[in-house]
Coordinates of C-alpha atoms and ligand atoms in Angstrom, one line a residue:
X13 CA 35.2 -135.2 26.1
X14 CA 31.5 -135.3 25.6
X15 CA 29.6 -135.2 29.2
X16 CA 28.7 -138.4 29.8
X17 CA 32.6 -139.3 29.6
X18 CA 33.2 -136.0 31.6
X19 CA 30.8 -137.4 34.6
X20 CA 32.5 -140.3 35.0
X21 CA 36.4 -139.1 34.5
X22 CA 36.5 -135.2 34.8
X23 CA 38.6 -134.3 38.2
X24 CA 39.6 -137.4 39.2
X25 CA 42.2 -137.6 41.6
X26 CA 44.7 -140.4 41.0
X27 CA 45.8 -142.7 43.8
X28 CA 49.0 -143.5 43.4
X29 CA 49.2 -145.5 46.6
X30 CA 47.4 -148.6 45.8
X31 CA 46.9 -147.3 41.9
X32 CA 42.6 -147.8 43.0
X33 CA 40.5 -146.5 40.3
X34 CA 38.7 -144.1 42.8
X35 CA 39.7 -140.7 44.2
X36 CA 41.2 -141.4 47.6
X37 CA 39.8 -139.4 50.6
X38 CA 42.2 -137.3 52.2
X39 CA 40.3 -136.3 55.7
X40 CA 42.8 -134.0 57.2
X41 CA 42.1 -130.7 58.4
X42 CA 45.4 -129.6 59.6
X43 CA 48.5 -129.4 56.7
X44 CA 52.1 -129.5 57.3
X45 CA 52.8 -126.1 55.4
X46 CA 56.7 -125.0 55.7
X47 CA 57.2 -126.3 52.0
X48 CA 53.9 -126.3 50.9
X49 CA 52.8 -123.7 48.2
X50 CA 49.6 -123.3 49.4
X51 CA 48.2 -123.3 53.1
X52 CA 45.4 -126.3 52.5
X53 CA 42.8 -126.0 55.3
X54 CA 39.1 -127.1 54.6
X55 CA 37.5 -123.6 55.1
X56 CA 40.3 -122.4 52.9
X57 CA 38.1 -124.3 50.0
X58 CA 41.2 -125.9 48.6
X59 CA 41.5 -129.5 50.0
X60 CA 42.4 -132.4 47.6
X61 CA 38.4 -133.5 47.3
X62 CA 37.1 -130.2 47.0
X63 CA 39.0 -129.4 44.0
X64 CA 38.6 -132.8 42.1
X65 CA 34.3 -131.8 42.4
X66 CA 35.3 -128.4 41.4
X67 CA 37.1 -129.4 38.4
X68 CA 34.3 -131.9 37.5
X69 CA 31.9 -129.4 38.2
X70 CA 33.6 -126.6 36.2
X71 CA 34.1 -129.5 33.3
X72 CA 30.2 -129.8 33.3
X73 CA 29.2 -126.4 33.3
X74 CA 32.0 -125.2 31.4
X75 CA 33.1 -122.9 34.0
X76 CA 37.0 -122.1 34.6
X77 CA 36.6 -121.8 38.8
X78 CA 34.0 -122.4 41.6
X79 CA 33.6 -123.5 45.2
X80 CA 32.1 -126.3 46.6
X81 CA 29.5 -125.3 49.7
X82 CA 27.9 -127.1 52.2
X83 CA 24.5 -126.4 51.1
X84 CA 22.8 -124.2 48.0
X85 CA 21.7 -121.5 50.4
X86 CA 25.6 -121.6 51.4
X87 CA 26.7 -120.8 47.7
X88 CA 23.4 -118.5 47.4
X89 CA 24.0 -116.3 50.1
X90 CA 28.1 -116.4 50.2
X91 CA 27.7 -115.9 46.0
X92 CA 25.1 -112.7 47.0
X93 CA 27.2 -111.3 49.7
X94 CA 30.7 -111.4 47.6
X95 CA 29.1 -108.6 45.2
X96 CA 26.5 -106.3 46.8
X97 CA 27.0 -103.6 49.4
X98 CA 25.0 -100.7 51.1
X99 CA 23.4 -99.2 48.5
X100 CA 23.4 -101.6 45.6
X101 CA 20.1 -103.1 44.2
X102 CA 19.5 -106.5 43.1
X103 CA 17.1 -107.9 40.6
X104 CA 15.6 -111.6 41.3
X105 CA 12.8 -113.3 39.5
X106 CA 9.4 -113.3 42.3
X107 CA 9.1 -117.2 41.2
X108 CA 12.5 -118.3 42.6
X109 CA 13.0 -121.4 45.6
X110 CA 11.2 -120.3 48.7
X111 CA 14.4 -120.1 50.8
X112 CA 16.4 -118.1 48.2
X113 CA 13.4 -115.4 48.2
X114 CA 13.0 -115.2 52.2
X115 CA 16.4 -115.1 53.0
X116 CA 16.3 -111.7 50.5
X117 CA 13.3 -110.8 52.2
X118 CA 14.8 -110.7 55.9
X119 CA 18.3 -110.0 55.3
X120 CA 18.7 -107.3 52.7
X121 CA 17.1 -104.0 53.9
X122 CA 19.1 -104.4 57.5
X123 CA 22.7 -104.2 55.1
X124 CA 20.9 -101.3 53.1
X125 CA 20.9 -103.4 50.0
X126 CA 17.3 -103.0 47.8
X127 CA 16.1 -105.5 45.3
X128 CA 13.5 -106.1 43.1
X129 CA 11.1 -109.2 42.5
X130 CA 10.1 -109.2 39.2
X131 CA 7.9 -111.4 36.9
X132 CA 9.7 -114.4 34.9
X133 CA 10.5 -112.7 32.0
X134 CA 13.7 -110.6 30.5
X135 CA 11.4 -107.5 29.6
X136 CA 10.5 -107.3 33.3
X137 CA 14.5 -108.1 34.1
X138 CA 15.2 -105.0 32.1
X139 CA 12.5 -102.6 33.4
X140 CA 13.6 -103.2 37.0
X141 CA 17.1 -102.3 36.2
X142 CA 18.3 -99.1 38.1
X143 CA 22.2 -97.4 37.8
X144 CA 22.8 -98.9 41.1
X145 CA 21.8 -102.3 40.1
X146 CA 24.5 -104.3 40.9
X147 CA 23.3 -108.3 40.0
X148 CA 20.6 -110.0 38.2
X149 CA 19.6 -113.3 40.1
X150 CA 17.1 -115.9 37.8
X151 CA 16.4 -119.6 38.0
X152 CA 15.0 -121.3 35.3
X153 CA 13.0 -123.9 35.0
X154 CA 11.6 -122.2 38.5
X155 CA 10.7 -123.5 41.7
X156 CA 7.7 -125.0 41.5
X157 CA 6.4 -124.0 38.3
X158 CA 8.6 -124.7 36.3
X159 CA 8.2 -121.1 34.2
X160 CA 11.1 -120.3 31.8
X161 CA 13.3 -117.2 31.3
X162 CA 15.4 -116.7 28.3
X163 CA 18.3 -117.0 29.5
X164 CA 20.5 -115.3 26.6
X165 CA 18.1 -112.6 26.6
X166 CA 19.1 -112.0 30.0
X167 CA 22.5 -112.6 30.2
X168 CA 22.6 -110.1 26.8
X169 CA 20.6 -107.3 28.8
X170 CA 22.9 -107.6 32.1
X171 CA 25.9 -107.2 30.0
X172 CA 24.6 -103.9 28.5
X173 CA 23.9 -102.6 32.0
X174 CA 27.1 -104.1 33.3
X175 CA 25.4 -106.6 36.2
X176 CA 26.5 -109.6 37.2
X177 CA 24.2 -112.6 36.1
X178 CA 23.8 -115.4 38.4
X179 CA 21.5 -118.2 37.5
X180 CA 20.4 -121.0 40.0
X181 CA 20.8 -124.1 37.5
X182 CA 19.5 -126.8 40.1
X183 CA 16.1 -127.8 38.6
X184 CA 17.8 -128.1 34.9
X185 CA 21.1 -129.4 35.9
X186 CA 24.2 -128.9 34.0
X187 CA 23.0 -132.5 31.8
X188 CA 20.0 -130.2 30.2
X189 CA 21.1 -126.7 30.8
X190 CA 24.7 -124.8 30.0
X191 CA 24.1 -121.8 31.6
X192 CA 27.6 -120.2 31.3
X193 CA 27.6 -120.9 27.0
X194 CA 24.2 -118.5 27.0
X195 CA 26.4 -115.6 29.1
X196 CA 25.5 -116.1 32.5
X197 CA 28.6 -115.2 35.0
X198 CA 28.1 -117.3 37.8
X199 CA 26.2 -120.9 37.4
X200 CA 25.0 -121.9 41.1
X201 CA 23.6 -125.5 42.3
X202 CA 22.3 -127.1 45.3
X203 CA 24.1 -130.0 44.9
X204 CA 21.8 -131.6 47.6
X205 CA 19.3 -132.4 44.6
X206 CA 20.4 -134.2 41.2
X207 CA 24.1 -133.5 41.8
X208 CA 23.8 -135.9 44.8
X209 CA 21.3 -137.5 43.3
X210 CA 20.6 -140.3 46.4
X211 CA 18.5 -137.9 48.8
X212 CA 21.9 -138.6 51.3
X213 CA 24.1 -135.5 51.4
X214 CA 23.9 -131.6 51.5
X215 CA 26.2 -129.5 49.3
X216 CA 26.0 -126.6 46.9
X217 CA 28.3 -125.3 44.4
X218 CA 28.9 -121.6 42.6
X219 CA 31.3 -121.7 38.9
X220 CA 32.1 -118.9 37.2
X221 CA 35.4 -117.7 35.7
X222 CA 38.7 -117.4 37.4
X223 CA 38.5 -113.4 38.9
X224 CA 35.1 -113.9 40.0
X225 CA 35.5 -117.0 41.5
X226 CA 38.5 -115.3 43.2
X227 CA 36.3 -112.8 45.1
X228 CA 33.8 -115.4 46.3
X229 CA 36.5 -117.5 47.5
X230 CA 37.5 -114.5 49.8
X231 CA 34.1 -114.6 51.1
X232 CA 33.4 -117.8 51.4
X233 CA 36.5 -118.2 53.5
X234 CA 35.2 -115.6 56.3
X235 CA 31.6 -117.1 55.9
X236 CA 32.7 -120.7 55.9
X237 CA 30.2 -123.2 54.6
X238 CA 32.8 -125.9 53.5
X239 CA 32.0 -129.2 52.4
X240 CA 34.0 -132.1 54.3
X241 CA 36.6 -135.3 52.4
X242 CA 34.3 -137.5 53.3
X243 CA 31.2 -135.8 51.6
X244 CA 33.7 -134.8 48.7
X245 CA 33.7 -138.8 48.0
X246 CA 30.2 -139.7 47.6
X247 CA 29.5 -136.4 45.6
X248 CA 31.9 -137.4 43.6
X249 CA 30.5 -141.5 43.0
X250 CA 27.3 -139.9 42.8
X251 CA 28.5 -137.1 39.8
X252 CA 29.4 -140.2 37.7
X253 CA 26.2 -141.4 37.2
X254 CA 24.7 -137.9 36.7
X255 CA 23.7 -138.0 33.1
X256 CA 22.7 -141.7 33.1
X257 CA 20.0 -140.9 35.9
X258 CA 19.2 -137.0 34.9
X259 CA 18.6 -138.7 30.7
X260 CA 15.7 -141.7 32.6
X261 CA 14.5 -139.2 35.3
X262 CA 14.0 -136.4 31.9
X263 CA 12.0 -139.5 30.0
X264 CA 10.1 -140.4 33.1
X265 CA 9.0 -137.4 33.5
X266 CA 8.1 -136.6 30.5
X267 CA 5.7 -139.6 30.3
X268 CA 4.5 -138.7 33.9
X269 CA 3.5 -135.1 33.0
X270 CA 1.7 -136.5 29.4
X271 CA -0.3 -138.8 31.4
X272 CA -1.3 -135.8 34.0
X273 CA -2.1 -133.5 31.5
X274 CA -4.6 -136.4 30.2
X275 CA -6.3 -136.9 33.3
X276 CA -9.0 -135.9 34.0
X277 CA -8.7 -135.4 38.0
X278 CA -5.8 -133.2 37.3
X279 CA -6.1 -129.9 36.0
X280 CA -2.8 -127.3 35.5
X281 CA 0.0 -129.4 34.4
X282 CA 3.4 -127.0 34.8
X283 CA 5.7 -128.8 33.0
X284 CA 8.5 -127.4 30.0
X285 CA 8.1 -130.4 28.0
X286 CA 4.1 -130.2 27.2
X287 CA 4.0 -127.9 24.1
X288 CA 1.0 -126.2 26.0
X289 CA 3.7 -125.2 28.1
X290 CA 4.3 -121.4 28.0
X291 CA 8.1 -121.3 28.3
X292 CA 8.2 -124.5 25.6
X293 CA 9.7 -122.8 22.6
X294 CA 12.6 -121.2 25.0
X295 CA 13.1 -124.4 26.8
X296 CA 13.4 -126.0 23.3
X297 CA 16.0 -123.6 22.5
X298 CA 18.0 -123.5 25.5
X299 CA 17.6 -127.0 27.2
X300 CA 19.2 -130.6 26.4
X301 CA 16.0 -132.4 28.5
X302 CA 13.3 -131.0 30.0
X303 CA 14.2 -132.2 33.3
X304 CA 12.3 -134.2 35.5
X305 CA 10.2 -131.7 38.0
X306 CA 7.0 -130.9 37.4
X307 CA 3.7 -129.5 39.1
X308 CA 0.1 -130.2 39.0
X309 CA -3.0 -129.1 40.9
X310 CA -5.8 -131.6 41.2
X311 CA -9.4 -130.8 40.1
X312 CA -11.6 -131.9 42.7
X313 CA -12.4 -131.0 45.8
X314 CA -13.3 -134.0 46.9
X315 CA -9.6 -135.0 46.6
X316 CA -7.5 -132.7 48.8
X317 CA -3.6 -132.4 47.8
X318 CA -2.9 -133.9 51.8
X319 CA -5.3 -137.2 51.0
X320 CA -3.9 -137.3 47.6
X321 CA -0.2 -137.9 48.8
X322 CA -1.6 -140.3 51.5
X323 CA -2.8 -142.3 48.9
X324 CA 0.6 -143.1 47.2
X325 CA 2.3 -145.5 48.4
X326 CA 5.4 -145.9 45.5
X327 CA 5.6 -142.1 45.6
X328 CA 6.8 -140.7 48.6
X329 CA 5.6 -137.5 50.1
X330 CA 9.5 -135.7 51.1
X331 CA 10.9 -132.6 51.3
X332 CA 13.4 -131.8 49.1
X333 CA 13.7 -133.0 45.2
X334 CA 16.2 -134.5 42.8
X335 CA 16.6 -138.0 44.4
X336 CA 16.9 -141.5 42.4
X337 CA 13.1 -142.2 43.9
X338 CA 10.3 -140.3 43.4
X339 CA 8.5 -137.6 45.7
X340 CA 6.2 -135.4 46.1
X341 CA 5.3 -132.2 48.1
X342 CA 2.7 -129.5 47.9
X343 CA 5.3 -126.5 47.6
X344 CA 2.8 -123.9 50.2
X345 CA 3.5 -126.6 52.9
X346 CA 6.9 -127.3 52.0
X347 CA 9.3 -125.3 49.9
X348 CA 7.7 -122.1 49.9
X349 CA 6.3 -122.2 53.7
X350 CA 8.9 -119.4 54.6
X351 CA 7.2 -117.1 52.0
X352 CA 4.2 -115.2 53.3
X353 CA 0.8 -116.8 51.9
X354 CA 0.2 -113.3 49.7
X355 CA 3.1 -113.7 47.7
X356 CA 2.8 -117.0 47.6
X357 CA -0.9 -116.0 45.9
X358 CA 1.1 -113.7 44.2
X359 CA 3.7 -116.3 42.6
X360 CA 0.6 -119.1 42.0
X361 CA 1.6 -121.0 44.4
X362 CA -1.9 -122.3 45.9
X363 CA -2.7 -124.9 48.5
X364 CA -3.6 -127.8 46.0
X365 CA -0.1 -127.5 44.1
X366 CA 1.6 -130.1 44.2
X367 CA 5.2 -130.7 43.1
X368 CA 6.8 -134.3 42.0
X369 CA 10.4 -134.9 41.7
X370 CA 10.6 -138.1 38.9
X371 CA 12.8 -140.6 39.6
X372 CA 14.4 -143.3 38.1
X373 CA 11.6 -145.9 38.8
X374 CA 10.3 -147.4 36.2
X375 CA 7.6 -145.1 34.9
X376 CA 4.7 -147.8 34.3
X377 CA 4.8 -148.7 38.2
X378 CA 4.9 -144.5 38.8
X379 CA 1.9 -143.7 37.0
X380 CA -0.1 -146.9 38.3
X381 CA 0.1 -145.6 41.5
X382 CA -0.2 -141.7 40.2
X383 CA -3.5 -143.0 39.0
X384 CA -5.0 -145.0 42.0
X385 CA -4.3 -142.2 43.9
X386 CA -6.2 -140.6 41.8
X387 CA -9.3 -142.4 41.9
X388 CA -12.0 -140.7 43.9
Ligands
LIG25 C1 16.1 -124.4 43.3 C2 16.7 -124.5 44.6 N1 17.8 -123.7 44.9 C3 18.4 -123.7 46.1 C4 18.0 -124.6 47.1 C5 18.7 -124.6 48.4 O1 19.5 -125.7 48.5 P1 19.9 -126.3 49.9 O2 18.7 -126.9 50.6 O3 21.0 -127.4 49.5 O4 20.5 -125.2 50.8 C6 16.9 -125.4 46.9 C7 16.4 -126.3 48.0 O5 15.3 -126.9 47.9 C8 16.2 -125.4 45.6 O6 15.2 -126.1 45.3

C-alpha cells in the first residue's frame, strides 16, 4: 500500500458487531483475564485502540513496534529513560524543542547521566561521541529554525560507535520524512501536532523494531503516560486525513515562506524549501515535502514581533503547532521560554523570531493578512 491508502486503512480495527466502517472504541479499563492470553490494562499499552494507532503508525514510519503516549514529552522522556543509566552520556543537537532540551537540562545530572549539546550537524554528532556514549538524540527540520541534519550521516556514525539513534520526526512527519529507511532506531512524535492535526488532543508516540520497543514498553509501564479509547478514536479519524492535509499545509507553506523571503519588512526567512536555505540540498535528499513550519524575524523596529501578531486577525497567535489553521508564536515567549535566554542567544533564537505553523487555509487569504500585518 502506498501511504495515502495506508492513512486511511492501516490498523483498522473491524467491528464486527454492526459491521461500521470505523474502529469501534472499546473504553474499558478492567479485562476479564482467566482465558485471556494477554492481561489488557491501559497502562499495560496494549488495549484494542492503542494498537490499531500503533500499527498505523508503525505502517507509516515503517517501524515493526511502538507505543502510543500521552504526550511527546511522555515518549521523549520514557524513550530517554528506557536506555541511559548512571554513568552513560548522551548526545542531542543544542537546536532541539525547548521542552525536550530543559527537561535534559534539569533532570540528567541528579541520575548521573552527562550529555552533550552540540551544533546541528553530523561532524559535531561525531566529535561529541565518548566510549560511554550511550544515544544520539536529533530532530530535524528543528524547532524553530528549521536547520537540517543528515540524517543517514548520522544514523551511519551511531552505528559505528554502537549508539542508539532517536530522531524526533514531529516537524517533518512521517508524510515528508522516513526516518527509520535512513537508519534511525527509534522514530518519536508528538502526536499532539500534525498527527492530531485539529489543535484538540495530546498524544505522542515512539516506533522502532520489535526488541527495542520491548524495553520501552517495560518502562513505559512503570512511568505510565497512556493514551485513553476515547482519544485512540479521534487520533485515529484524524491519521486518515494525514497526508491530504500535511501535501496543502507543505504547498502553503511553501508559498508563504516565498512571499516572506520577498518582503521587504521581513528579513531571515528559515525555511527548508527556499534554496537559500542552508540545509536545502539534505532536505532535498532526505524529505518527501518540506513541511509546513517556518520562521521569520521582521526587519523593523518600528514593528515589534508582539504588535505584529496583534495585527493578524486570520492567523492566530497559539501555542503549539501542526493544526489544520494557522498560528503563530515568537518561540523566546513560547516554546523555548523554559530555556535560559543565553542559550537561547546561543541557539538564535532572538526576541523578534517568530514561528508560523501553515495550515490548510487557503494561502491567498494567509498571505493577505501576512501582508497587512505587515504594513507599518
Ligand atoms: C518538536 C517537538 N517535539 C516534542 C514536543 C513535545 O510534545 P508534547 O507537547 O505533545 O508533549 C513538541 C511540543 O511543542 C515539539 O514541538
Amino acid at each position: 500500500m502506498n501511504i495515502e491508502t495506508k492513512c486511511v486503512h492501516a490498523g483498522e480495527g473491524a467491528d464486527t458487531i454492526t459491521k461500521g466502517l470505523n474502529t469501534p472504541i472499546f473504553p474499558s479499563s478492567a479485562h476479564e483475564y482467566l482465558d485471556a492470553e494477554d492481561l489488557a490494562y491501559p497502562r499495560y499499552f496494549n488495549t484494542f485502540n492503542q494498537k490499531v494507532i500503533v500499527r498505523k503508525i508503525c505502517e507509516l514510519e515503517k517501524a515493526e513496534d511502538g507505543i502510543l503516549f500521552s504526550s511527546g514529552m511522555a515518549a521523549i522522556s520514557t524513550v530517554l529513560f528506557s536506555f541511559l543509566k548512571a554513568g552513560d552520556h548522551i548526545i542531542l543537537q543544542d537546536e532541539i524543542y525547548g521542552g525536550s532540551h530543559a527537561f535534559v537540562e534539569e533532570f540528567f545530572e541528579r541520575f548521573g547521566i552527562s550529555y552533550s549539546f552540540v551544533a546541528t550537524n553530523a561532524g559535531a554528532i561525531e566529535s561529541a561521541i565518548r566510549p560511554e556514549t550511550r544515544i544520539i538524540f536529533i530532530e530535524t527540520p528543528t524547532n524553530p529554525l528549521l536547520s537540517i541534519v543528515d540524517i543517514k550521516e548520522v544514523a551511519e556514525t551511531a552505528k559505528r560507535n554502537k549508539c542508539i539513534t532517536v530522531i524526533d520526526n514531529t516537524f517533518a512527519t512521517p508524510i515528508n520524512q522516513n526516518p527509520v529507511k535512513l537508519g534511525i532506531d527509534i522514530v518519536i512524535h508528538s502526536g499532539t501536532k500534525y498527527l492530531g492535526g485539529h489543535s484538540d488532543l495530546s498524544c505522542g508516540a515512539a516506533v522502532t523494531t520489535l526488541d527495542l520497543a520491548s524495553k520501552i514498553r517495560k518502562t513505559a509501564t512503570n512511568f505510565g503516560g497512556n493514551l485513553n479509547a476515547l482519544t485512540c478514536y479521534i487520533l485515529e479519524r484524524s491519521l486518515k486525513t494525514l497526508s491530504v492535509r500535511v501535501k496543502q499545509q507543505n504547498e502553503n507553506a511553501f508559498q508563504t515562506a516565498k512571499f516572506l523571503n520577498h518582503h521587504s519588512a521581513v528579513k531571515n526567512v528559515y525555511y527548508p524549501g527556499l534554496s537559500d536555505h542552508p540545509g536545502h540540498a539534505v532536505a532535498c535528499d532526505q524529505m518527501n515535502g518540506f513541511g509546513a513550519m517556518l520562521s521569520f524575524e521582521l526587519n523593523d523596529s518600528n514593528l515589534s514581533a508582539d504588535n505584529f501578531m496583534r495585527k493578524l486577525s486570520l492567523v492566530k497567535p497559539a501555542v503549539s503547532l501542526g493544526g489544520i489553521e494557522t498560528t503563530i508564536c515568537d518561540p523566546a515567549r513560547t516554546s523555548h521560554a523554559k530555556i535560559s535566554p543565553r542559550v537561547r542567544a546561543r541557539q538564535g533564537i532572538t526576541d523578534s523570531l517568530l514561528r508560523l505553523s501553515v495550515g490548510i487555509e487557503n494561502v491567498e487569504d494567509l498571505i493577505k493578512d501576512i501582508d497587512q500585518a505587515l504594513e507599518i
